[in-house]
Tab-separated table of C-alpha atoms and ligand atoms in Angstrom:
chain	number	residue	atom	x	y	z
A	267	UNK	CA	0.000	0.000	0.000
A	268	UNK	CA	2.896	2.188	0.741
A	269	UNK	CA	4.831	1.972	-2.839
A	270	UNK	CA	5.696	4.881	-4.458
A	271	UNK	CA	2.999	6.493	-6.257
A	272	UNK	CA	3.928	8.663	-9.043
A	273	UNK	CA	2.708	11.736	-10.154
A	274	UNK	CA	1.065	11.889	-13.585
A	275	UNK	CA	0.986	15.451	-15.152
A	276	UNK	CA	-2.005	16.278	-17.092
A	277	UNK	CA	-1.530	19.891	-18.712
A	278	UNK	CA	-4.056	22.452	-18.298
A	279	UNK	CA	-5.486	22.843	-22.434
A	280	UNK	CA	-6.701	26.521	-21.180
A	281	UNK	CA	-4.165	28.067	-19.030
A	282	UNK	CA	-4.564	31.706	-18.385
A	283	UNK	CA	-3.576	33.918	-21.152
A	284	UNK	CA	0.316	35.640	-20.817
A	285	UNK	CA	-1.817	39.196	-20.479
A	286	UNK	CA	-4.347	38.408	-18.154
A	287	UNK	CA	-1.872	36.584	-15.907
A	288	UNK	CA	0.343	39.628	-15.535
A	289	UNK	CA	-1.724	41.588	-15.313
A	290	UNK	CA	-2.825	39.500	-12.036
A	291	UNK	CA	0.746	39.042	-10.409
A	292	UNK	CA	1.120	42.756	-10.699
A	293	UNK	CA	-0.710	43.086	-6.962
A	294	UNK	CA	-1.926	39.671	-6.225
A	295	UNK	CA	-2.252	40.278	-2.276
A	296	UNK	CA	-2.892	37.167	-0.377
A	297	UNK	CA	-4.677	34.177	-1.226
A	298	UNK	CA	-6.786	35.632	-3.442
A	299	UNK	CA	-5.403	34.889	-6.881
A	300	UNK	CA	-4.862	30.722	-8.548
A	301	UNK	CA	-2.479	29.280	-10.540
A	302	UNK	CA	-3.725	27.220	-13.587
A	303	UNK	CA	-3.160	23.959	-11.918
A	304	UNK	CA	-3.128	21.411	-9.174
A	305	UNK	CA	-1.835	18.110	-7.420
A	306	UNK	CA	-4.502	15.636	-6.763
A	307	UNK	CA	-4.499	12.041	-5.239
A	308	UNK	CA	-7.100	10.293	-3.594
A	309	UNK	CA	-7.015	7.752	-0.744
A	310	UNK	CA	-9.413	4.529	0.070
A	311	UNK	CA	-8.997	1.942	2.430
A	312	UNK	CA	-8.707	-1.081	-0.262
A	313	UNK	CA	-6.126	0.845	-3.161
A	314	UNK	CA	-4.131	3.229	-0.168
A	315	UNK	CA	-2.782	6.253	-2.154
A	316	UNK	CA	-3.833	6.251	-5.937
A	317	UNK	CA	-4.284	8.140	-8.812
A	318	UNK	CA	-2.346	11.093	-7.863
A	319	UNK	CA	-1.802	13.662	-11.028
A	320	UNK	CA	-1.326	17.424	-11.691
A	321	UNK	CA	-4.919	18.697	-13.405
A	322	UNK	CA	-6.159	21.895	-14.765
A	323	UNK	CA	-7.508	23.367	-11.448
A	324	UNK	CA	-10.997	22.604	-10.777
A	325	UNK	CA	-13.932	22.924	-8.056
A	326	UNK	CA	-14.255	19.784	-6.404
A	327	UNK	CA	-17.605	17.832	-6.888
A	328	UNK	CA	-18.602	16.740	-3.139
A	329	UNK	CA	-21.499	14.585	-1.703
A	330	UNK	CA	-23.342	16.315	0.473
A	331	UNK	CA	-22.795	13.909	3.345
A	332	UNK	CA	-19.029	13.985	2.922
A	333	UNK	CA	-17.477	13.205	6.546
A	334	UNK	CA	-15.350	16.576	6.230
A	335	UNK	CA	-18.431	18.897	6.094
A	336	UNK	CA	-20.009	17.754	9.133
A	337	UNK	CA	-17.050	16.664	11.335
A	338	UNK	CA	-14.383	19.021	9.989
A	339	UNK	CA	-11.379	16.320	9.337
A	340	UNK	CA	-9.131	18.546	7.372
A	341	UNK	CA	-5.468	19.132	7.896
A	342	UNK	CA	-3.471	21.538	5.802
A	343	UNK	CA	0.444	23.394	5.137
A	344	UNK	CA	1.727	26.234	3.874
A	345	UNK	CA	4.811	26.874	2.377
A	346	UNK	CA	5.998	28.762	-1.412
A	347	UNK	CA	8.188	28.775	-3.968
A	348	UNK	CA	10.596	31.544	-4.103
A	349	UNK	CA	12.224	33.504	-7.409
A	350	UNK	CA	15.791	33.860	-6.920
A	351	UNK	CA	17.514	36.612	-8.994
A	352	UNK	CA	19.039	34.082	-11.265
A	353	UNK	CA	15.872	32.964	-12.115
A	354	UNK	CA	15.704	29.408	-10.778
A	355	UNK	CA	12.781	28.483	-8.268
A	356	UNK	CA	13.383	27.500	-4.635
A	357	UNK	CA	11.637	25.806	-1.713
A	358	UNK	CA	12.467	26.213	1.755
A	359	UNK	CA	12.286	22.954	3.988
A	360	UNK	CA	9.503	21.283	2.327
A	361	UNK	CA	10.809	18.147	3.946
A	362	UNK	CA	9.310	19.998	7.149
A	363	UNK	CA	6.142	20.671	5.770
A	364	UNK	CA	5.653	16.917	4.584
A	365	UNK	CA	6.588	15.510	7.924
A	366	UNK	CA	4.192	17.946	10.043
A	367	UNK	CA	1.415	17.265	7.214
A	368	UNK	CA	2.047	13.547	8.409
A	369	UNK	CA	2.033	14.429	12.560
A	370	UNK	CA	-1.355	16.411	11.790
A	371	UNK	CA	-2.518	13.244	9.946
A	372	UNK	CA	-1.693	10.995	12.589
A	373	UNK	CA	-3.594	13.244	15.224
A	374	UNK	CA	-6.487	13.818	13.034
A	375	UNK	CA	-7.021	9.683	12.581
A	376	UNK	CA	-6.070	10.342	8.883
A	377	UNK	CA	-4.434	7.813	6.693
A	378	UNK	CA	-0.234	8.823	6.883
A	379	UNK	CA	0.654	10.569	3.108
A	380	UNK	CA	4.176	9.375	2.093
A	381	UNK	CA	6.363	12.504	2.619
A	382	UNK	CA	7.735	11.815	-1.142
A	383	UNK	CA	4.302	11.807	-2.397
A	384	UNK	CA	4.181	15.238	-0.629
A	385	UNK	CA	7.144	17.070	-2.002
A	386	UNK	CA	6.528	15.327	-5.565
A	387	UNK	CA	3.122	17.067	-5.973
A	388	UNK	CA	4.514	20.201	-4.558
A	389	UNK	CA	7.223	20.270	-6.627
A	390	UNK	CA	5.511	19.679	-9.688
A	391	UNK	CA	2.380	22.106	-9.169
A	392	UNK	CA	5.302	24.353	-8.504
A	393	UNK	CA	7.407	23.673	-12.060
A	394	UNK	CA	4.084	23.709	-14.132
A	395	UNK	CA	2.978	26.686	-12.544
A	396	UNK	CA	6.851	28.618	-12.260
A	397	UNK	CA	4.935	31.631	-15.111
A	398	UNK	CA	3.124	32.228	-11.542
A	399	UNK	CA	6.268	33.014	-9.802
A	400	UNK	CA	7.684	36.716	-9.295
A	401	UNK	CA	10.614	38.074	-8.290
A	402	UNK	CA	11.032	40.534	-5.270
A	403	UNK	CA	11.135	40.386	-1.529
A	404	UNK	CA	7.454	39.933	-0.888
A	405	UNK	CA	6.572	37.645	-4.184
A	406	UNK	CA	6.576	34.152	-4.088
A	407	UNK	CA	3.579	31.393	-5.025
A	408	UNK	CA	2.404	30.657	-2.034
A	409	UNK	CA	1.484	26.710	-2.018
A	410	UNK	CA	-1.511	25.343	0.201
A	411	UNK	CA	-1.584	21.403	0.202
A	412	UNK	CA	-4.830	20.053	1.806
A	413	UNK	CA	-6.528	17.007	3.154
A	414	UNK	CA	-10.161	15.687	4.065
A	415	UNK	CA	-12.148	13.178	4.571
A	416	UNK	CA	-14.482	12.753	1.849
A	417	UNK	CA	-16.261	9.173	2.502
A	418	UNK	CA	-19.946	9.588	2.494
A	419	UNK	CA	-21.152	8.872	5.898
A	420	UNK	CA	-22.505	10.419	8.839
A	421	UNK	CA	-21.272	8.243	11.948
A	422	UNK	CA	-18.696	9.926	13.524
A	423	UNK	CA	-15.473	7.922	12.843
A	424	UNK	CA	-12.370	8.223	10.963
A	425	UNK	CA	-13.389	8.445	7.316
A	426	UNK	CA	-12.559	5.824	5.270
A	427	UNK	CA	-11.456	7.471	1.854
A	428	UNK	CA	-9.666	10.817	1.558
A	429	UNK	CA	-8.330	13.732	-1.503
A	430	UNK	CA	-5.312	15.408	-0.960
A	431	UNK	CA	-4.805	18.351	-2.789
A	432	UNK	CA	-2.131	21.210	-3.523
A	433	UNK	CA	-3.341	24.478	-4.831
A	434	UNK	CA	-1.359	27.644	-5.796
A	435	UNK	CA	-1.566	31.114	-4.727
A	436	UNK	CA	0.809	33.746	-6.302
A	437	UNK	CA	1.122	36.221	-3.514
A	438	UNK	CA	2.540	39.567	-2.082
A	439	UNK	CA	3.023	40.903	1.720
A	440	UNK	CA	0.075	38.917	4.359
A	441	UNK	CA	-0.078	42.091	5.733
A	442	UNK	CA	-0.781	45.489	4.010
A	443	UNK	CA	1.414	48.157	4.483
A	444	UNK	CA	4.685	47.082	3.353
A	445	UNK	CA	6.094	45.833	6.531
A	446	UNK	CA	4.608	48.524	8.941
A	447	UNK	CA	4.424	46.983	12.371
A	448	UNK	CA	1.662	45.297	12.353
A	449	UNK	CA	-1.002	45.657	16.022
A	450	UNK	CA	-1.767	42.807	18.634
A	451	UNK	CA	-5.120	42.049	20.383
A	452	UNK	CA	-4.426	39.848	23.200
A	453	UNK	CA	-7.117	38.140	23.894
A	454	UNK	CA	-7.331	37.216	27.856
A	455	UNK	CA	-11.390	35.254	27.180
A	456	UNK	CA	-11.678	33.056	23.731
A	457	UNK	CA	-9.198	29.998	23.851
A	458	UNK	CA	-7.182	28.706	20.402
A	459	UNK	CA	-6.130	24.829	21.483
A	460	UNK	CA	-5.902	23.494	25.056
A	461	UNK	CA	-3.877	20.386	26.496
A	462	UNK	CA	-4.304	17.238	24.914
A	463	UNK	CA	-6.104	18.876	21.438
A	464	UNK	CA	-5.056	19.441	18.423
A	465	UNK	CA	-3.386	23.264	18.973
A	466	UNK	CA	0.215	21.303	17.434
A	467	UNK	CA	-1.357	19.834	14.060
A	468	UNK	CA	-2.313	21.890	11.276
A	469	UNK	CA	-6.169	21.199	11.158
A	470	UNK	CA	-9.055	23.511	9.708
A	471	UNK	CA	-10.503	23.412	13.135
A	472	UNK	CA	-7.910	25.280	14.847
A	473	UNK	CA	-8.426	28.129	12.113
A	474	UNK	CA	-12.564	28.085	12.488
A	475	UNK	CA	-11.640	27.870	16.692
A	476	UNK	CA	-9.609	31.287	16.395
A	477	UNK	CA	-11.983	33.488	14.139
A	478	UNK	CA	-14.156	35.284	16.580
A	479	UNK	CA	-10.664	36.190	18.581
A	480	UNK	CA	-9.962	37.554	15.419
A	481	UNK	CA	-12.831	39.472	14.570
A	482	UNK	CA	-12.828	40.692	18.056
A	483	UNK	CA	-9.113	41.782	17.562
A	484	UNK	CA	-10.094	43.394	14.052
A	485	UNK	CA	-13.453	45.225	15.760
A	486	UNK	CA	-10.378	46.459	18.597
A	487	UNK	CA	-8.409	48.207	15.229
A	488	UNK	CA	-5.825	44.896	15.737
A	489	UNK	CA	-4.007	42.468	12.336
A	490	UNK	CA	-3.886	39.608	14.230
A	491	UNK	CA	-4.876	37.899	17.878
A	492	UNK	CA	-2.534	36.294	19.987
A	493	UNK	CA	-3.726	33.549	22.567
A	494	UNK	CA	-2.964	32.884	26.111
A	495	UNK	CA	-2.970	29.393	27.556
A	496	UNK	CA	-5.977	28.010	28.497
A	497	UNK	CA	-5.237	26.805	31.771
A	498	UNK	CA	-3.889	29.736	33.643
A	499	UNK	CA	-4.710	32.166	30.854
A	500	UNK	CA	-1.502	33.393	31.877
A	501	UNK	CA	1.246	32.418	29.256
A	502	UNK	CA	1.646	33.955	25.486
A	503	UNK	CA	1.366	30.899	23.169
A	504	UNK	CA	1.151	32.335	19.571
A	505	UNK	CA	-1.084	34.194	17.317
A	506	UNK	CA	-4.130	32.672	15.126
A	507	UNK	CA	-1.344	32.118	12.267
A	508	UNK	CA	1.768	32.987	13.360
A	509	UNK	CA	4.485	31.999	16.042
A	510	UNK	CA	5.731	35.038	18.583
A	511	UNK	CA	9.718	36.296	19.604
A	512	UNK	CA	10.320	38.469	22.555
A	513	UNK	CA	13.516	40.776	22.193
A	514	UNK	CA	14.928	41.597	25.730
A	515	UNK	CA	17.926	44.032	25.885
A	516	UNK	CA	18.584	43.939	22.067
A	517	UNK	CA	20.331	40.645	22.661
A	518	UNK	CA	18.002	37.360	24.069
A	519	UNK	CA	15.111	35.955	22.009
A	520	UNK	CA	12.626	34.359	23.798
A	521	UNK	CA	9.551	32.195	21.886
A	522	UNK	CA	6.950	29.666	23.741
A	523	UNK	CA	7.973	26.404	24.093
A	524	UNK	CA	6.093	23.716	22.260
A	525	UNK	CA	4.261	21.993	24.766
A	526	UNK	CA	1.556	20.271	22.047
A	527	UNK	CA	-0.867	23.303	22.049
A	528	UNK	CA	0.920	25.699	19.622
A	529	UNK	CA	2.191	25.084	16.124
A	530	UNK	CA	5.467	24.011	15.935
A	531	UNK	CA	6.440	26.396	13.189
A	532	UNK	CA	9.038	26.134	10.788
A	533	UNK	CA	10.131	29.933	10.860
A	534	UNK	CA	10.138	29.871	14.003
A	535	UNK	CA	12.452	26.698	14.247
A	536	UNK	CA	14.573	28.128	11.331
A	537	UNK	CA	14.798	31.402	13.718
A	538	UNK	CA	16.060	29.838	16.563
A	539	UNK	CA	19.083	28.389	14.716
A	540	UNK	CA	19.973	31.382	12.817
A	541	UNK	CA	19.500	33.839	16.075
A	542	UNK	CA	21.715	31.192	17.894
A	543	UNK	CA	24.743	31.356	14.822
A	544	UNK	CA	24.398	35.280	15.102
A	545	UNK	CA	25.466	34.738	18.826
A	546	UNK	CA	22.285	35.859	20.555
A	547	UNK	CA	20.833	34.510	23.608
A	548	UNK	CA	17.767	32.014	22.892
A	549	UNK	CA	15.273	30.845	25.399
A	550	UNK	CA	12.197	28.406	24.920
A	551	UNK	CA	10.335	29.374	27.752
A	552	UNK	CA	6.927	30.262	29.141
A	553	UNK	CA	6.612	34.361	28.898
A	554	UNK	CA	3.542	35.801	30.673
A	555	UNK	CA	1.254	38.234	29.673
A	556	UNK	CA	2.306	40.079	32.769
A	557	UNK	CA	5.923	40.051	32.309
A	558	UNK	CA	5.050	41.182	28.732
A	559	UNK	CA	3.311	44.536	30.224
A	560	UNK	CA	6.196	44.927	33.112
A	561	UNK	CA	8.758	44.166	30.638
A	562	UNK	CA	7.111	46.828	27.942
A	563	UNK	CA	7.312	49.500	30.749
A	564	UNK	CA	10.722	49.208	32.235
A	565	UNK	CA	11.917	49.291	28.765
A	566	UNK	CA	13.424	45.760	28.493
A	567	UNK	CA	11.790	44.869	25.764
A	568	UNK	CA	13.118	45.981	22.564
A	569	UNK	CA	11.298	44.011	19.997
A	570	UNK	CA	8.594	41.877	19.487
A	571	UNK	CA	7.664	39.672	16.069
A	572	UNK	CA	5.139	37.646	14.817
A	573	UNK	CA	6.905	34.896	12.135
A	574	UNK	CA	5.670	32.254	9.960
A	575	UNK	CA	5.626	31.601	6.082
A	576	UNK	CA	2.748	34.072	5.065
A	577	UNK	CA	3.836	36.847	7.902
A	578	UNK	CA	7.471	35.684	7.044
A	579	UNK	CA	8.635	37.971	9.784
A	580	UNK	CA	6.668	41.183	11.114
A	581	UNK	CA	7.363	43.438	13.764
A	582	UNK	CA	4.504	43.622	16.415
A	583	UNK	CA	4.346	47.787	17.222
A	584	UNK	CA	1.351	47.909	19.574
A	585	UNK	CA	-0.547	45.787	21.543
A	586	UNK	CA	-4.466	46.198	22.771
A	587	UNK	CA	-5.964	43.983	25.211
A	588	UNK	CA	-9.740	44.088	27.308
A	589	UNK	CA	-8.858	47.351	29.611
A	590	UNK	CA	-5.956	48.785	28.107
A	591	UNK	CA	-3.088	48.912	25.523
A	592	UNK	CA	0.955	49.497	25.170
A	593	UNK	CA	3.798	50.124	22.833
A	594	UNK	CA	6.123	48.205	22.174
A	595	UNK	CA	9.804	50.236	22.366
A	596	UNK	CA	9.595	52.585	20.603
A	597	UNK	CA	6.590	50.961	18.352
A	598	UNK	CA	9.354	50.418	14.784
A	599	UNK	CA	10.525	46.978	13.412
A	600	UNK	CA	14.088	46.859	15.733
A	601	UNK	CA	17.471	46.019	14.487
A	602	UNK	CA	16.980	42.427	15.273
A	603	UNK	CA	13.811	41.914	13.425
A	604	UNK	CA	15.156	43.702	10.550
A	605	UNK	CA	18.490	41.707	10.767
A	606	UNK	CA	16.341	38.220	11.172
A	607	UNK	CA	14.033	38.966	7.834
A	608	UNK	CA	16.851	39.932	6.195
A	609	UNK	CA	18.495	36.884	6.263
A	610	UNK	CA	15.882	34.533	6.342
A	611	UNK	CA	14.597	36.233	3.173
A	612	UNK	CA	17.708	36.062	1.607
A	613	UNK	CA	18.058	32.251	2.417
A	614	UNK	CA	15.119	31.983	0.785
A	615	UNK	CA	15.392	33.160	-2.388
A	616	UNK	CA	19.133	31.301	-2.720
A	617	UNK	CA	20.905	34.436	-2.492
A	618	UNK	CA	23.244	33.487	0.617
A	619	UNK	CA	25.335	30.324	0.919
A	620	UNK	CA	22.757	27.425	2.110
A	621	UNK	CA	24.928	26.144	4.905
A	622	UNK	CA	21.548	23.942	6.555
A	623	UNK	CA	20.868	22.115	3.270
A	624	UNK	CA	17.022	24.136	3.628
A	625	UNK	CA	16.761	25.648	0.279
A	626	UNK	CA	15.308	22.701	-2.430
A	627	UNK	CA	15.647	23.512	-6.152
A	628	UNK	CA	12.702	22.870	-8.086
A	629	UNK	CA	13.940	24.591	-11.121
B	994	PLP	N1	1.226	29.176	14.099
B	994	PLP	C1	0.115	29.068	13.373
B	994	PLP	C2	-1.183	28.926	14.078
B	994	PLP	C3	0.187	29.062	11.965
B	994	PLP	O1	-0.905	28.950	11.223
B	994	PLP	C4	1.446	29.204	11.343
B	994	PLP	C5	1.560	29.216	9.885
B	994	PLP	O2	1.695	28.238	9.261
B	994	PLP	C6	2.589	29.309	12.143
B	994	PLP	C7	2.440	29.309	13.528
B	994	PLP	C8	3.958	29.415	11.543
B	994	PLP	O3	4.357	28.202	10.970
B	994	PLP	P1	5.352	28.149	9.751
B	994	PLP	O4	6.516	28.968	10.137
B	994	PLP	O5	5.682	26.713	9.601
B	994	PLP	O6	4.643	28.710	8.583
B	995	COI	C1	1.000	30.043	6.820
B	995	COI	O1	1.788	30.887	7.210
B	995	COI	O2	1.280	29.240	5.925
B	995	COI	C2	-0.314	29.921	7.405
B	995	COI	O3	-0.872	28.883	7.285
B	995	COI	C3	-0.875	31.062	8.129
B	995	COI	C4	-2.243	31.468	7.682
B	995	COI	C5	-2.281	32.010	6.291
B	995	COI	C6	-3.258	30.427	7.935
């Protein structure tokens, strides 16, 4: 059941016109805009993985009693395909993406995809689809491989047959304003993922738990929410898409710890190493809400950023909570935020020597 499946590549006989599709990637925003094509493969319980190809893009044609609709078993990545300046097209740690894909699986009671299976169909969508790819610090395809359950069946239990899918999303900066600091509601009532749920896997529900937080973070003039741990509702965990660094002093980095109720980010992890080579101080340890307030008004804390491979890396200027807000220093992106993008963005696009093995060319 587990043999390697390959990847069949049907072309698209109506792909966008040149024009039109320029025209498109001249401000594509985020998430908003397709590519012509995508992966698909399908799972069932007597043939395993099957029939997995590269199609024209297409709606999907769904029963209405589909186990996914009703029970939400969906699990999902992110990652995208970079344009360096000599033109070839880059991945960063896919490998990563295809083994958390599997660890969401697993928690989800989904059937395991083979991580090659994974970075074939990303790969591909990504060479048939490179004419989507721009070049620039905020461009990139962004690349959104899916699963659910799609057996027909109402009793709740693990589904018995499955699509995975890969679409493509040419895209510019998550955030408008051209790396502006972006504006933090913490919220101190609504809850993201508690002990023992799925807050580590990549699942749709974690996404549907975290948008009222969010709409009560936009209503409070906020980008983005940030949670607090359900137990003590004391300790930062992360925000409804991104992981969160503390600066303290200019010099020590401090992140949550994964303790199974954030994701376990692949920024973030690619963070940790860099800000450890560039001889900074790195902690993984619980940071309260309260020493983020006393730590915001002695001045200890220089910077604070949100990172993650839509936000890439985005300073956090203010933050708002129930009864009161702060600034954060001096409310700019700080040196070290700057210096981290920076690099991470040039790593990215294959512009600085690869000494992790984390860049993957695709073409
Ligand atoms: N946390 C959440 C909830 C996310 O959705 C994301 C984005 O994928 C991240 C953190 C950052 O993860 P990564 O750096 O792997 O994109
Ligand atoms: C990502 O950064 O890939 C995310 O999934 C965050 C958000 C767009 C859901």
């Amino acid at each position: 059941m587990n043999a390697t499946v390959f990847v069949e590549v049907v072309p698209s006989t109506n792909p966008l016109k040149e024009g039109q599709r320029k025209k498109l990637l001249e401000d594509p925003g985020f998430g908003k805009v397709f590519s012509d094509h995508m992966a698909v493969a399908r799972w069932s319980q007597d043939k395993g993985w099957h029939k997995a190809q590269i199609v024209a893009r297409a709606p999907f044609q769904l029963d209405p009693a589909s186990a996914v609709l009703h029970y939400g078993q969906e699990i999902f990545e992110g990652l995208k395909a970079y344009r360096g300046k000599d033109g070839r097209i880059l991945l960063f740690r896919p490998e990563a993406n295809a083994r958390r894909f599997a660890r969401s699986a697993e928690r989800l009671a989904m059937p395991e995809l083979p991580e090659q299976l994974f970075l074939d169909c990303v790969k591909e969508l990504a060479r048939i689809d490179a004419a989507w790819i721009s070049q620039g610090d905020d461009a990139s395809l962004y690349l959104r491989p899916f699963m659910f359950a799609n057996e027909a069946f109402l009793g709740v239990r693990p589904s018995r047959e499955y699509i995975f899918c890969v679409i493509a999303s040419p895209s510019g900066a998550y955030f408008k304003g051209e790396g502006k600091p972006v504006t933090i509601w913490v919220e101190t009532e609504l809850s993201r993922a508690a002990p023992g749920g799925t807050g580590a896997a990549k699942c749709g529900g974690n996404y549907a738990a975290s948008l009222e937080a969010q709409a009560k973070a936009t209503k409070n003039g906020c980008d983005q929410v940030a949670f607090l741990d359900v137990v003590e509702r004391r300790w930062v965990e992360e925000l409804g898409g991104m992981n969160i660094f503390f600066v303290l002093d200019g010099k020590t980095l401090v992140t949550p710890p994964l303790k199974g109720t954030i994701l376990p980010g692949i920024t973030r992890d690619s963070l940790l190493v860099l800000a450890k080579e560039a001889g900074l101080n790195v902690e993984e340890r619980g940071y309260s809400f309260d020493e983020w307030r006393a730590d915001a008004a002695s001045g200890r804390l220089s910077e604070v950023f949100a990172c993650g491979t839509a936000a890439v890396i985005t300073a956090v200027g203010q933050v708002r909570y129930q009864g009161g807000e702060f600034t954060v220093a001096d409310g700019k992106a700080g040196e070290v935020t700057r210096k981290l993008r920076e690099q991470l963005i040039r790593l990215q696009r294959g512009e600085t020597n690869d000494s992790h093995g984390w860049v993957s060319v695709v073409a």
